[in-house]
Every structure is written in C-alpha cells, then in structure tokens.
C-alpha cells in the first residue's frame, strides 16, 4: 500500500518549522502538541454532548457573571491540565478563572511561555448544536526563567504574542494557529486521531461580502457603526455588493468563516456595555494576531488591538476584525 506523503500531522508540521531555527528548544511545538491533545479530548465530549449529561448549566457563574455550562468546566480543566502537566508552560490565564494560575514546580518555572485561553467560546450555543470553539494566545515570559511566572507575563501587548490560535468544533474539528511566519489550519482526521494540515498558509481575502454583527444591538451602537452597517446594507453590484449578513453568535465560527471567505466581524461597544462584550486577552488579541498575520486588520474602532496595553486579565474591548479593505472602509466612515 502506498504511503500518502501529502498528509502532515500537526506534530510533524511544528517540528519541521522548528528545524528552521537552530536554537529552537522545541518548547513551542510541545505546547502546541499539548493544546492539540486537550482539543481532541474536548472534541470527543462536544460530539457526544447530546448523549450524556453534560448539557445545561453547571449551576455556577464565571468571573464575568455569566452562566458556566458543564462543557465549559470540562474544557477548562482539560486545557489547564495538559498545560500544567506539560513542560512548556509556566502558567495560564483562563476566561473561566478569577485570576492567573502560575505553576510552581521546578520544570514549569524553567518554561519560556505562558498561555491565555477561552476554553469554550460561544458556550450559549452548546445546547442547540451550533459550532463552538477554543481560543488561545501564547506569550514568551518577561519574568526571570527559573522563577515562577508573574502577572506581567500575561499583561503584555498583543503584538508580543509568539503564537495564537483557535479550535473550532464544527462540521469538522479544526485547529488553526498563527506564528509570525504564517497561519495554518489542521483538520482532525478521526480515523487516525490526528490534526492534519488541510489549510496551509491561510490568507484573509483583501475584501469580501460578509458583515457580521448582532443587529439586535443596532440602536445601542455609536453612530459610526450604525452608518457603516447601513452602508453594508446599501451595497449594490456597482459598489462591490450586495453584502450578506452572517452572525452565529460564536465568534470562533464567525471569524473563521470571514477569515476564509473574506468579511468583517464587529462587536462594538453599546450604550449598556461601552466596552463591548469580548475579552481582550482571550478573544480579541489572538484573533487580531491571526487575522493580521493572514493579511487583515483588527482594531477597537480607534486603535490597533495588538497595541493596546492591557491593565487587567479580564479586560473587555470593542472589536472590529476582518478583510483589509473592508476594515479600511469602516475606519473611513464618519
Ligand atoms: P458566550 O461564550 O457567552 O456564548 O459568548 C460568546 C461571545 C462570542 O463568541 C460571540 O461572538 C458573542 O459572544 C455573541 O454575543 P451576543 O449574543 O451579544 O451577540
């Protein structure tokens, strides 16, 4: 039987990338492997969510005051577990946890990286079988190796991310991650239990026809957003349209689609929530990094997301991300 040499697993890919850097220690590859392992475990649970007793609320609230679903708890434990037991991560920050957790064993203290993640984004969609996802962000520590990680390691500008990615549990499960060198997507091949390279060198189309926003918030948004959304609705063939509105309410799925097909995703501030809903460190920074590496843009409506200096772990920000030309048109709207 012939061997399909075109198939490359996530591990093979990250190791091959590492070979280009003679001083690389393999820690980042190890970290991505750990994340891939947790993702596979979450994939299994997500796929049987309707069969076993993991739907519904876990009965607690997360630190954001939102209901925690049982799968959220499971996913959080899986990602935290693999990162704590691996040898590449000195500490984590999670949407589900009040504060950062630094690992104080000898091996973790020597680790170069810290990781922030939203274990299960879009969790209000779990019960209705809509795609959900995990988002992660990796920083090189600024604190001294050999000692435990500090808050400063986590409160870095997004521009300093070494890698960022997401897993989408959709019609298939995919892991997409970016380093400064590019964005690559891996689809879980269930027959061998491996993420395999399916979307090499992803580029975000310069423009597109999709705009994604919660229209229910329209009258709560600032005038600039209202004007841009109205302009999207008024697009004709002559002006690059017509546009199509697509909004699932699972950012991973919404931004993934727009990354592949071209489009703009917006979660602006509203009268009720001037800083919007999304978290800078777990949601916006990673997606801003991925989309920028792929050729797109990401802002809070005024400044580049990746240049915002975070002051707290659970900070929120308005978020606009997508194809370069659509973002520029939004920026010019006044
Ligand atoms: P949650 O994890 O609580 O379901 O939040 C999902 C996030 C994000 O993924 C999505 O784009 C946005 O919240 C949807 O919020 P709205 O329902 O307010 O539009």
Coordinates of C-alpha atoms and ligand atoms in Angstrom, one line a residue:
X1 CA 0.0 0.0 0.0
X2 CA 1.4 3.4 -0.9
X3 CA 2.0 6.0 1.8
X4 CA 0.2 9.3 1.3
X5 CA 3.1 11.6 1.8
X6 CA 0.9 14.7 1.4
X7 CA -0.5 14.1 4.9
X8 CA 1.3 16.1 7.5
X9 CA 0.3 16.0 11.1
X10 CA 0.3 19.0 13.5
X11 CA 3.3 17.5 15.3
X12 CA 5.3 16.9 12.1
X13 CA 4.5 20.4 10.9
X14 CA 5.6 22.1 14.1
X15 CA 8.8 20.0 14.3
X16 CA 9.6 20.8 10.6
X17 CA 9.0 24.5 11.3
X18 CA 11.3 24.3 14.3
X19 CA 14.2 22.9 12.2
X20 CA 14.5 26.3 10.5
X21 CA 15.6 27.7 13.9
X22 CA 18.8 26.0 15.0
X23 CA 18.4 27.4 18.6
X24 CA 14.8 26.3 19.0
X25 CA 14.2 24.2 22.1
X26 CA 11.0 22.6 20.9
X27 CA 9.0 24.1 23.7
X28 CA 6.5 25.8 21.4
X29 CA 6.0 22.6 19.5
X30 CA 5.4 20.9 22.8
X31 CA 2.9 23.5 23.9
X32 CA 1.0 23.2 20.6
X33 CA 1.0 19.4 20.9
X34 CA -0.4 19.8 24.5
X35 CA -3.1 22.1 23.2
X36 CA -3.9 19.7 20.4
X37 CA -4.3 16.9 22.9
X38 CA -6.7 18.9 25.0
X39 CA -8.6 19.9 21.9
X40 CA -9.1 16.2 20.9
X41 CA -10.5 15.4 24.3
X42 CA -12.9 18.4 24.1
X43 CA -13.9 17.3 20.6
X44 CA -14.9 13.9 21.9
X45 CA -17.1 15.4 24.6
X46 CA -18.6 18.1 22.3
X47 CA -19.6 15.3 19.9
X48 CA -21.5 13.4 22.4
X49 CA -22.9 16.4 24.2
X50 CA -26.5 15.4 23.3
X51 CA -26.0 11.8 24.6
X52 CA -24.6 12.3 28.1
X53 CA -25.4 14.6 30.9
X54 CA -23.1 17.4 30.0
X55 CA -25.6 19.8 28.6
X56 CA -27.1 22.6 30.6
X57 CA -25.8 24.7 33.3
X58 CA -23.1 23.7 35.8
X59 CA -25.0 25.9 38.2
X60 CA -22.3 28.4 38.8
X61 CA -21.4 31.8 37.3
X62 CA -17.9 32.5 35.8
X63 CA -15.9 35.5 36.9
X64 CA -17.7 37.6 34.2
X65 CA -21.0 36.9 35.9
X66 CA -22.1 34.6 33.1
X67 CA -23.6 31.1 33.4
X68 CA -21.0 28.4 33.3
X69 CA -22.0 25.4 31.2
X70 CA -20.8 21.9 32.1
X71 CA -18.7 21.6 28.9
X72 CA -17.0 24.9 29.8
X73 CA -15.8 23.4 33.0
X74 CA -14.7 20.3 31.3
X75 CA -12.8 22.2 28.6
X76 CA -11.2 24.5 31.1
X77 CA -9.9 21.5 33.1
X78 CA -8.6 19.8 30.0
X79 CA -6.6 22.8 28.8
X80 CA -5.4 23.6 32.2
X81 CA -4.4 20.0 32.9
X82 CA -2.3 19.5 29.7
X83 CA -0.6 22.8 30.1
X84 CA 0.2 22.1 33.8
X85 CA 1.5 18.6 33.2
X86 CA 3.4 19.5 30.0
X87 CA 6.9 21.0 30.2
X88 CA 6.3 24.2 28.1
X89 CA 4.1 26.4 30.1
X90 CA 4.8 28.4 33.2
X91 CA 1.3 29.5 33.9
X92 CA -2.2 30.1 32.4
X93 CA -5.0 32.6 32.4
X94 CA -8.5 31.5 31.5
X95 CA -11.8 33.1 30.9
X96 CA -13.2 30.7 33.5
X97 CA -10.8 31.5 36.3
X98 CA -10.7 34.6 38.5
X99 CA -7.0 35.0 38.3
X100 CA -3.9 33.7 36.6
X101 CA -2.6 30.3 37.7
X102 CA 1.2 30.0 37.9
X103 CA 2.8 26.6 38.0
X104 CA 5.4 26.5 40.8
X105 CA 7.1 23.2 40.1
X106 CA 10.7 23.2 39.0
X107 CA 10.1 22.3 35.4
X108 CA 7.3 24.8 34.8
X109 CA 9.5 27.6 36.4
X110 CA 12.0 26.9 33.6
X111 CA 9.4 27.1 30.9
X112 CA 9.6 30.1 28.5
X113 CA 5.9 30.5 27.8
X114 CA 2.6 31.5 29.4
X115 CA -0.8 30.8 27.8
X116 CA -4.1 32.5 27.9
X117 CA -7.3 30.8 26.7
X118 CA -11.0 30.9 26.4
X119 CA -11.7 27.2 26.8
X120 CA -15.1 27.2 25.2
X121 CA -16.2 30.3 23.4
X122 CA -19.9 30.5 22.3
X123 CA -21.0 28.2 25.1
X124 CA -24.5 29.6 25.0
X125 CA -24.7 27.7 21.7
X126 CA -23.9 24.3 23.1
X127 CA -27.4 23.2 23.8
X128 CA -28.5 24.0 20.3
X129 CA -25.8 22.1 18.4
X130 CA -24.1 25.2 16.9
X131 CA -20.3 25.4 16.4
X132 CA -18.3 26.4 19.4
X133 CA -14.6 26.9 19.9
X134 CA -11.5 27.3 22.0
X135 CA -9.2 30.3 21.6
X136 CA -5.6 30.6 22.8
X137 CA -2.7 33.0 23.0
X138 CA 0.9 32.3 23.8
X139 CA 3.4 34.8 25.1
X140 CA 7.1 34.5 25.9
X141 CA 7.7 35.3 29.6
X142 CA 9.2 38.6 30.5
X143 CA 10.0 37.4 34.1
X144 CA 13.1 35.6 35.0
X145 CA 13.4 31.9 34.0
X146 CA 13.8 29.6 36.9
X147 CA 11.3 31.6 39.0
X148 CA 7.5 31.4 38.9
X149 CA 5.7 33.5 36.2
X150 CA 4.3 36.9 37.2
X151 CA 1.2 38.9 36.2
X152 CA 3.4 41.0 33.8
X153 CA 4.0 37.9 31.7
X154 CA 0.3 37.9 31.0
X155 CA -0.4 41.6 30.7
X156 CA 1.6 42.1 27.5
X157 CA 0.6 43.9 24.3
X158 CA -0.9 41.5 21.8
X159 CA 1.9 42.4 19.4
X160 CA 4.2 40.3 21.6
X161 CA 2.3 37.1 21.0
X162 CA 4.5 34.3 19.9
X163 CA 1.6 32.2 18.7
X164 CA -2.2 32.4 18.8
X165 CA -4.9 30.0 17.5
X166 CA -8.3 28.5 17.9
X167 CA -10.0 25.2 17.6
X168 CA -13.4 25.1 16.0
X169 CA -15.7 22.2 16.9
X170 CA -17.9 22.4 13.8
X171 CA -18.9 20.2 11.0
X172 CA -15.4 19.0 11.4
X173 CA -12.9 19.9 14.1
X174 CA -10.1 22.2 13.1
X175 CA -7.1 23.7 14.8
X176 CA -5.8 26.9 13.2
X177 CA -2.7 28.6 14.6
X178 CA -0.5 31.5 13.6
X179 CA 3.0 32.4 14.3
X180 CA 4.7 35.5 12.7
X181 CA 5.6 33.2 9.8
X182 CA 2.0 32.4 8.8
X183 CA -1.4 30.9 9.6
X184 CA -2.0 27.2 9.1
X185 CA -5.1 25.1 9.6
X186 CA -5.3 21.4 10.6
X187 CA -8.4 19.3 10.4
X188 CA -8.9 16.5 12.8
X189 CA -8.7 13.2 10.9
X190 CA -10.8 11.0 13.3
X191 CA -9.6 7.8 11.6
X192 CA -6.1 8.3 13.0
X193 CA -6.9 10.8 15.8
X194 CA -4.5 13.4 14.4
X195 CA -4.8 17.0 13.3
X196 CA -3.6 17.0 9.7
X197 CA -2.6 20.0 7.6
X198 CA -5.6 20.9 5.5
X199 CA -5.4 24.7 5.1
X200 CA -1.7 25.7 4.6
X201 CA -0.7 29.3 4.6
X202 CA -4.2 30.8 5.1
X203 CA -4.6 34.3 3.7
X204 CA -7.6 36.5 4.5
X205 CA -9.1 37.8 1.2
X206 CA -8.4 41.5 0.8
X207 CA -12.2 42.1 0.7
X208 CA -15.4 40.1 1.0
X209 CA -19.1 40.4 1.0
X210 CA -19.9 39.2 4.6
X211 CA -20.5 41.5 7.5
X212 CA -21.1 40.0 11.0
X213 CA -22.7 41.9 13.8
X214 CA -25.5 41.4 16.3
X215 CA -28.2 43.6 14.6
X216 CA -30.2 43.5 17.8
X217 CA -27.8 46.0 19.2
X218 CA -28.0 48.4 16.2
X219 CA -29.7 51.3 18.1
X220 CA -27.3 50.8 21.0
X221 CA -24.2 51.3 18.9
X222 CA -22.3 54.5 18.2
X223 CA -23.2 56.5 15.1
X224 CA -20.1 55.4 13.1
X225 CA -21.1 51.8 13.5
X226 CA -24.7 52.4 12.5
X227 CA -23.5 54.3 9.4
X228 CA -21.2 51.6 8.4
X229 CA -23.8 48.8 8.9
X230 CA -26.3 50.9 6.9
X231 CA -23.7 51.3 4.1
X232 CA -23.2 47.5 4.1
X233 CA -27.0 47.1 3.7
X234 CA -27.0 49.6 0.8
X235 CA -24.2 47.9 -1.2
X236 CA -25.1 47.2 -4.8
X237 CA -23.2 45.3 -7.5
X238 CA -21.8 48.7 -8.6
X239 CA -20.3 49.4 -5.2
X240 CA -18.9 45.9 -4.5
X241 CA -22.1 44.3 -3.1
X242 CA -24.6 43.1 -2.4
X243 CA -23.3 42.2 1.1
X244 CA -24.6 39.4 3.1
X245 CA -25.1 39.4 6.9
X246 CA -23.9 36.3 8.8
X247 CA -23.8 36.1 12.6
X248 CA -23.9 32.9 14.5
X249 CA -23.1 34.3 18.0
X250 CA -20.0 32.1 18.2
X251 CA -17.0 34.3 17.5
X252 CA -14.8 31.4 16.6
X253 CA -17.2 30.3 13.9
X254 CA -18.0 33.8 12.7
X255 CA -14.3 34.9 12.4
X256 CA -13.2 31.6 11.0
X257 CA -15.7 31.9 8.1
X258 CA -14.7 35.5 7.4
X259 CA -11.0 34.6 7.5
X260 CA -11.5 32.0 4.8
X261 CA -14.2 33.8 2.7
X262 CA -13.4 37.5 3.4
X263 CA -15.6 39.6 5.6
X264 CA -15.8 41.9 8.6
X265 CA -16.8 40.9 12.2
X266 CA -17.9 43.6 14.7
X267 CA -18.7 43.6 18.3
X268 CA -18.8 47.3 19.2
X269 CA -19.4 49.0 22.5
X270 CA -23.1 49.6 23.3
X271 CA -24.9 52.1 25.5
X272 CA -25.3 49.3 28.1
X273 CA -21.7 47.9 27.6
X274 CA -19.5 50.7 26.3
X275 CA -16.5 48.3 26.2
X276 CA -18.5 45.7 24.4
X277 CA -18.6 42.0 25.4
X278 CA -15.4 40.4 24.2
X279 CA -12.2 39.9 26.2
X280 CA -9.0 41.5 25.0
X281 CA -6.7 38.8 26.2
X282 CA -8.5 35.6 25.4
X283 CA -10.6 36.6 22.4
X284 CA -9.5 39.8 20.6
X285 CA -5.7 39.6 20.9
X286 CA -5.5 36.0 19.5
X287 CA -7.9 36.8 16.6
X288 CA -6.2 40.1 15.9
X289 CA -2.9 38.3 15.7
X290 CA -4.2 35.5 13.4
X291 CA -6.1 37.9 11.1
X292 CA -3.2 40.4 10.8
X293 CA -0.7 37.6 10.0
X294 CA -3.2 36.5 7.3
X295 CA -3.2 40.0 5.9
X296 CA -6.3 41.5 7.5
X297 CA -6.8 44.1 10.2
X298 CA -8.1 44.4 13.8
X299 CA -9.0 47.5 15.9
X300 CA -11.2 48.6 18.7
X301 CA -12.6 51.3 16.4
X302 CA -9.8 53.7 17.2
X303 CA -6.6 51.8 17.8
X304 CA -4.9 48.6 16.7
X305 CA -5.9 45.8 19.1
X306 CA -2.4 44.4 19.2
X307 CA -1.0 47.7 20.5
X308 CA -3.4 48.0 23.5
X309 CA -1.5 47.8 26.8
X310 CA -3.7 45.5 29.0
X311 CA -4.2 46.5 32.6
X312 CA -6.3 43.6 33.8
X313 CA -6.7 40.0 32.8
X314 CA -10.4 40.1 32.1
X315 CA -10.5 43.4 30.3
X316 CA -13.1 43.9 27.6
X317 CA -12.8 45.9 24.4
X318 CA -14.9 46.8 21.3
X319 CA -13.7 44.6 18.5
X320 CA -13.6 45.0 14.7
X321 CA -11.7 42.5 12.6
X322 CA -11.5 41.3 9.1
X323 CA -10.5 41.8 5.5
X324 CA -8.2 44.7 5.0
X325 CA -10.2 46.8 2.5
X326 CA -13.5 46.3 4.5
X327 CA -11.8 47.4 7.7
X328 CA -10.4 50.5 5.9
X329 CA -13.8 51.4 4.7
X330 CA -15.1 51.1 8.2
X331 CA -12.3 53.2 9.5
X332 CA -13.1 55.9 7.0
X333 CA -16.8 56.0 7.9
X334 CA -17.8 59.2 9.8
Ligands
LIG1 P1 -20.6 33.1 25.2 O1 -19.3 32.2 25.3 O2 -21.0 33.6 26.5 O3 -21.7 32.3 24.4 O4 -20.2 34.4 24.4 C1 -19.9 34.2 23.0 C2 -19.3 35.5 22.5 C3 -18.7 35.4 21.1 O5 -18.3 34.2 20.8 C4 -19.9 35.9 20.3 O6 -19.5 36.4 19.1 C5 -20.6 36.9 21.2 O7 -20.3 36.5 22.5 C6 -22.1 36.9 21.0 O8 -22.6 37.8 21.8 P2 -24.1 38.4 21.5 O9 -25.1 37.3 21.8 O10 -24.3 39.5 22.5 O11 -24.2 38.8 20.1

